[in-house]
Short mmCIF file of C-alpha atoms and ligand atoms in Angstrom, two decimals:
data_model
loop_
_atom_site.label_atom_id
_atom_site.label_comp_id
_atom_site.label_asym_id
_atom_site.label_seq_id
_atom_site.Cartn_x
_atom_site.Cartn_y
_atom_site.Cartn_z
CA UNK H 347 15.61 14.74 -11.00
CA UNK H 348 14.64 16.83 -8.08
CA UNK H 349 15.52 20.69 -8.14
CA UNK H 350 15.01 22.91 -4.59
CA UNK H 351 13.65 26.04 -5.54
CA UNK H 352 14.48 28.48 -1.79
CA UNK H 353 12.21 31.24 -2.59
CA UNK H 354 14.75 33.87 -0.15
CA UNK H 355 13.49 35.27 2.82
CA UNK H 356 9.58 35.60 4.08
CA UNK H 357 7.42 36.17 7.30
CA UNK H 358 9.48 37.99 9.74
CA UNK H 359 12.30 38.63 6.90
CA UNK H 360 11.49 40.87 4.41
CA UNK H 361 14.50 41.12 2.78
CA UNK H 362 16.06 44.15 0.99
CA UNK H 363 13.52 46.68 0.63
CA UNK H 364 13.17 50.00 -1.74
CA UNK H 365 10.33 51.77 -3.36
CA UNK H 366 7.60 50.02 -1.94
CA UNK H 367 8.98 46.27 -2.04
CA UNK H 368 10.30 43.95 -0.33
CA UNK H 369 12.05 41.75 -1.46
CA UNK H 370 10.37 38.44 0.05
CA UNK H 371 7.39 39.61 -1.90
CA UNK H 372 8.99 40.08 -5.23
CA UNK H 373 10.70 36.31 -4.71
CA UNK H 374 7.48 34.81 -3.93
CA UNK H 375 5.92 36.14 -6.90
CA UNK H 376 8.60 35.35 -9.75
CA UNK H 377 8.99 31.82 -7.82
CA UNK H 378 5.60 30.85 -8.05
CA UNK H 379 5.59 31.48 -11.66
CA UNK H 380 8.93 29.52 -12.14
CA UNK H 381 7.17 26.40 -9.94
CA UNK H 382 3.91 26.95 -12.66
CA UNK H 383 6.21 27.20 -15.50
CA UNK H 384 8.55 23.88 -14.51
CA UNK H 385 5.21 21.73 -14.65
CA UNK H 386 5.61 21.42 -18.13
CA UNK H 387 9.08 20.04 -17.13
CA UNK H 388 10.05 16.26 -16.12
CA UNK H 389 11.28 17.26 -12.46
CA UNK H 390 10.27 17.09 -8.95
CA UNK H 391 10.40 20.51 -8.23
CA UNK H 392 10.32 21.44 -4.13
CA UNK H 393 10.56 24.93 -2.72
CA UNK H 394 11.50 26.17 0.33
CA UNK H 395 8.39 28.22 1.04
CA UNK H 396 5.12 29.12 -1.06
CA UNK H 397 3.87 31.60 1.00
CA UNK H 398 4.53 34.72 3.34
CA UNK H 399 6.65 32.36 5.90
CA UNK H 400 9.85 32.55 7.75
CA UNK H 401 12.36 29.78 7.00
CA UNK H 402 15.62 29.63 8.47
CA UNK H 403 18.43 29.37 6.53
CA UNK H 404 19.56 25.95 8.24
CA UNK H 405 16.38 24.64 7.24
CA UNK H 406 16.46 25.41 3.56
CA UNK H 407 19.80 23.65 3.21
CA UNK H 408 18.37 20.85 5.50
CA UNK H 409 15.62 20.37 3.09
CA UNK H 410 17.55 20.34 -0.04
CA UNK H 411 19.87 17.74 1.67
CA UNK H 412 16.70 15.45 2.90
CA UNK H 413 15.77 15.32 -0.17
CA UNK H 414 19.01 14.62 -1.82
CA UNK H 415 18.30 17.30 -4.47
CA UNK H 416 20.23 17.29 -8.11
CA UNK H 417 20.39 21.02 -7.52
CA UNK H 418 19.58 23.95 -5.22
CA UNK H 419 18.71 26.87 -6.75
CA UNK H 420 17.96 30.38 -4.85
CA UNK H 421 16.11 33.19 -5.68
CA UNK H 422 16.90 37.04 -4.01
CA UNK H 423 16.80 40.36 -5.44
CA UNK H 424 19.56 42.41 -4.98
CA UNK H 425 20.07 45.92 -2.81
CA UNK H 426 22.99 48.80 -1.85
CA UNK H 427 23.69 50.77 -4.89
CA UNK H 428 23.64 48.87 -8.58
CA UNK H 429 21.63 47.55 -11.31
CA UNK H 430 21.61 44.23 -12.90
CA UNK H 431 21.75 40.46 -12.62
CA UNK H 432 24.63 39.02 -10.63
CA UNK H 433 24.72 34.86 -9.28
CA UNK H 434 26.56 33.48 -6.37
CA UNK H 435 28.43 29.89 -5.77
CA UNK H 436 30.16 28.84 -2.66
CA UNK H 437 34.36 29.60 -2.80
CA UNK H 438 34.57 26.13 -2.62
CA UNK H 439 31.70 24.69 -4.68
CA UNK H 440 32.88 21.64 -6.42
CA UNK H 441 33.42 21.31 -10.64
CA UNK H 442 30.16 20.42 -11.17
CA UNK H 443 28.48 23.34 -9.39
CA UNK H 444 30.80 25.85 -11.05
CA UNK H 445 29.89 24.53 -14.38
CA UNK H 446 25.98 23.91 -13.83
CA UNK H 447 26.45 27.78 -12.30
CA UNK H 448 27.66 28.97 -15.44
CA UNK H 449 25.19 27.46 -17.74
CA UNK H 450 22.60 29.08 -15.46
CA UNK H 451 23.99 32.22 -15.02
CA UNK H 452 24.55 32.41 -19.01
CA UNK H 453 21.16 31.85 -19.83
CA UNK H 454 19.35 33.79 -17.18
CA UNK H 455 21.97 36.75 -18.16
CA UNK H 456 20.50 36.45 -22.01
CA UNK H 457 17.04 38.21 -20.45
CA UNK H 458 18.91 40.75 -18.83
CA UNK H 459 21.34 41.70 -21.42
CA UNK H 460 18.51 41.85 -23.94
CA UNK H 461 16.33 44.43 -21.60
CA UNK H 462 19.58 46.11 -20.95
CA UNK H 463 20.33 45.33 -17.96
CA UNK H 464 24.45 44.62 -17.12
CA UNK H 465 25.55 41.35 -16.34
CA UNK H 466 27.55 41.56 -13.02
CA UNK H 467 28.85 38.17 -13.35
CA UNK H 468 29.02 34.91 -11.43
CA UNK H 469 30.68 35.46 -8.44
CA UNK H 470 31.44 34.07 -5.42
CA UNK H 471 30.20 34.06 -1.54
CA UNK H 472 30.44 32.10 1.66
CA UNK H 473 26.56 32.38 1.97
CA UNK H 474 24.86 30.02 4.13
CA UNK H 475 22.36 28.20 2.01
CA UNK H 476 25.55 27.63 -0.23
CA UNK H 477 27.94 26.49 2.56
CA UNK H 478 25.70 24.04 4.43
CA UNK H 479 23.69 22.60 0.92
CA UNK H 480 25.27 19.02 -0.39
CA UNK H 481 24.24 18.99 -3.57
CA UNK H 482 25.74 21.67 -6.84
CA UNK H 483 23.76 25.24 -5.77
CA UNK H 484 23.55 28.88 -6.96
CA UNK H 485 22.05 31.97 -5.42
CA UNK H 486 20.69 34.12 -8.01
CA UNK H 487 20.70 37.80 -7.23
CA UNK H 488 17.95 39.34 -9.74
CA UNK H 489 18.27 43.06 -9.90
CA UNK H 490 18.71 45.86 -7.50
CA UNK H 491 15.61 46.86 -5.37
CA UNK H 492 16.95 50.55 -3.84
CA UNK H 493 17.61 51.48 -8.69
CA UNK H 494 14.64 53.22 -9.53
CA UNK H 495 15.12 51.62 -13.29
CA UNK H 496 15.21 48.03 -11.46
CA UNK H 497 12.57 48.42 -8.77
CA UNK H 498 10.31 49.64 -11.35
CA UNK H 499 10.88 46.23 -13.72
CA UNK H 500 10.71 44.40 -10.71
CA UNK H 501 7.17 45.75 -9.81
CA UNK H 502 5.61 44.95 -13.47
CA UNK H 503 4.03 41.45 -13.17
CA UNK H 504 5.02 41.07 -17.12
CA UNK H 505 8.79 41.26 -16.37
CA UNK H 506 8.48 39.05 -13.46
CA UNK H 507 6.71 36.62 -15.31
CA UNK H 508 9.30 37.07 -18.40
CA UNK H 509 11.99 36.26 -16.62
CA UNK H 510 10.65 33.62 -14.37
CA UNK H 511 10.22 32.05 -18.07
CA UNK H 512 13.77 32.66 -18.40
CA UNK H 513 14.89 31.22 -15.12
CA UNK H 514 12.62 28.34 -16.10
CA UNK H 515 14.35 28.18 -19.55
CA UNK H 516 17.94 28.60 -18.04
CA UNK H 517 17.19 25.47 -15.38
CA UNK H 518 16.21 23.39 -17.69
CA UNK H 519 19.32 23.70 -19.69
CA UNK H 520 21.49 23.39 -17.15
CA UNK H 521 19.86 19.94 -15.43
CA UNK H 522 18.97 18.72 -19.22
CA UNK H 523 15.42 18.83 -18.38
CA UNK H 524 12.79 17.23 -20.87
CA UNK H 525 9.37 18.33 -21.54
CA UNK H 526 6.50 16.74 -20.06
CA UNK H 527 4.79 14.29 -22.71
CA UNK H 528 2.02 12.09 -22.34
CA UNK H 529 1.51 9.27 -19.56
CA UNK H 530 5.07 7.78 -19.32
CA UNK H 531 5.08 4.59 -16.33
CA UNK H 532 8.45 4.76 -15.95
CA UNK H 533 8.46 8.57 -15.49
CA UNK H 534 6.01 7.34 -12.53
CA UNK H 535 8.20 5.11 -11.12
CA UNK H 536 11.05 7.14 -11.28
CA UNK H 537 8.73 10.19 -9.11
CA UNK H 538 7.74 7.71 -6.28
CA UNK H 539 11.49 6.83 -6.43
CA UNK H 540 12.06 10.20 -5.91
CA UNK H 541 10.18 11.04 -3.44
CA UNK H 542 11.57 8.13 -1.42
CA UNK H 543 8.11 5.85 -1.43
CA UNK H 544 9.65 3.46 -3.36
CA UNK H 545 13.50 2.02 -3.96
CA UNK H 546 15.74 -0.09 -6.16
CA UNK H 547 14.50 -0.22 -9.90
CA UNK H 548 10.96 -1.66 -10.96
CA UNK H 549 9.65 -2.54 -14.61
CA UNK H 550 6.29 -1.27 -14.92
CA UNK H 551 4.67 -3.87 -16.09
CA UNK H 552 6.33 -6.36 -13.45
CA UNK H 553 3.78 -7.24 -10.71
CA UNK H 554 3.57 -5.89 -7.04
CA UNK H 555 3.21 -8.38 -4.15
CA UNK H 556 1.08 -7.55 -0.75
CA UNK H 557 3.98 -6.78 1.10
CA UNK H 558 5.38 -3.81 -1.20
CA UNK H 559 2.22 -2.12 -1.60
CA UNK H 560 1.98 -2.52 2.04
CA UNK H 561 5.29 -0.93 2.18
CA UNK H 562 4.68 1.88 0.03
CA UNK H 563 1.15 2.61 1.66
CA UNK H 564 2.28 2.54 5.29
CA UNK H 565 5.56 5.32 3.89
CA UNK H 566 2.28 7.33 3.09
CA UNK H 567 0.95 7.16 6.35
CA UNK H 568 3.99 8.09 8.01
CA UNK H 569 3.95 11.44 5.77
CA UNK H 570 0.30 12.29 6.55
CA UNK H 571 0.81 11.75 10.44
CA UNK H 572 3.80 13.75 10.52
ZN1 ZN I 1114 18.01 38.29 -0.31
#
C-alpha cells in the first residue's frame, strides 16, 4: 500500500497567509507529524516535500503517478473569509475516490466537530493535483488562516499534532491500514515490491539465485546515481 502525502505549497510559495503564518509552514508541520504518526502503520508512505521547498504542482501528481500510489492525499489550510474543515475531489473523480473521500472526510470532520469547528463538507474542484493524479485523491482544506479563532488553533503545536493524529486515524480507515507488528517477511517483500526493487510474488523462505540479487542490487545503484 503506498499513500502520497503532498505537503501543499513551500519555498517560493507560501501559501495563504494571516496572522503571522503561512500556510506552507503550518502544512509542513502537521505533515511531518502525520509521516511520524503513519510509522506505526503498514504503508509506504511518500510525501511530496519534507522541507521549506518549492514543488510544482505537475510534479506532485507526477510523483504520485511514478509511484503508482493507492491514494493521494493533500494537505492545505484554508483562507478568504470562514472557519472550519472543508475536503476537495476532482468533478470527475471516479466511485472509488468519492467513497475513500468520504470515509476521510468523515473521520477527519469528527476532530473538528468535537473542537467546534463546522464541517463545510466534501466538495468539489478542478484543482490540479486532483486533475492530473491517476490514482483515488483528496485535497484536504484544514481551517481558515485569515479567522482569528482558526489561525490561533492552527499556531498551537498541540492542535496540530491532535489532528495530524486524526488525519493519521482517518487514513488509515479509509485504505484499511494495519498496525505495524513485529518482523513480518512477507510485509518485506511486499515493501521492496513496492518500491519497484523487486516484481512478481516471492515466498520468503524460497531461495534467491545470483542473477536476482544481482538484479535487485544493480535497481539500487541506479537510485543512488540518479
Ligand atoms: Zn493551499
Amino acid at each position: 500500500m503506498v499513500i502520497v502525502l503532498d505537503l501543499g505549497h513551500g519555498g517560493r510559495d507560501p501559501g495563504a497567509v494571516g496572522f503571522g503564518l503561512q500556510e506552507k509552514d503550518v502544512v509542513l508541520a502537521l505533515g511531518r507529524q502525520v509521516l511520524s504518526f503513519l510509522e506505526d502503520y503498514q504503508v509506504n508512505v511518500i510525501p511530496t516535500r519534507t522541507s521549506d521547498v518549492y514543488v510544482s504542482l505537475a510534479d506532485r501528481a507526477n510523483l504520485a503517478n511514478h509511484h503508482k500510489a493507492d491514494f493521494f492525499c493533500s494537505l492545505h489550510i484554508n483562507s478568504g473569509g470562514g472557519s472550519g474543515f472543508e475536503s476537495y475531489i476532482h468533478p470527475d473523480a471516479s466511485q472509488k475516490s468519492q467513497s475513500m473521500a468520504a470515509t476521510l472526510h468523515r473521520e477527519v470532520s469528527k476532530f473538528y466537530l468535537e473542537r467546534g469547528f463546522p464541517d463545510r463538507g466534501l466538495k468539489r474542484a478542478n484543482f490540479a493535483v486532483l486533475r492530473k493524479t491517476t490514482m483515488p485523491a483528496v485535497l484536504l482544506e484544514n481551517l481558515f488562516i485569515d479567522n482569528p479563532q482558526d489561525a490561533a488553533c492552527l499556531a498551537d503545536p498541540v492542535f496540530l499534532r491532535d489532528l495530524a493524529f486524526a488525519i493519521t486515524g482517518g487514513l488509515a480507515r479509509t485504505l484499511g491500514l494495519k498496525k505495524r507488528t513485529g518482523w513480518d517477511p512477507n510485509e518485506e517483500i511486499k515493501r521492496l515490491k513496492e518500491h519497484g526493487l523487486i516484481t512478481g510474488d516471492h515466498a520468503p523462505n524460497a531461495a534467491v539465485t545470483w542473477g536476482e540479487l544481482a538484479t535487485v542490487l544493480n535497481r539500487l545503484l541506479d537510485r543512488f546515481e540518479n
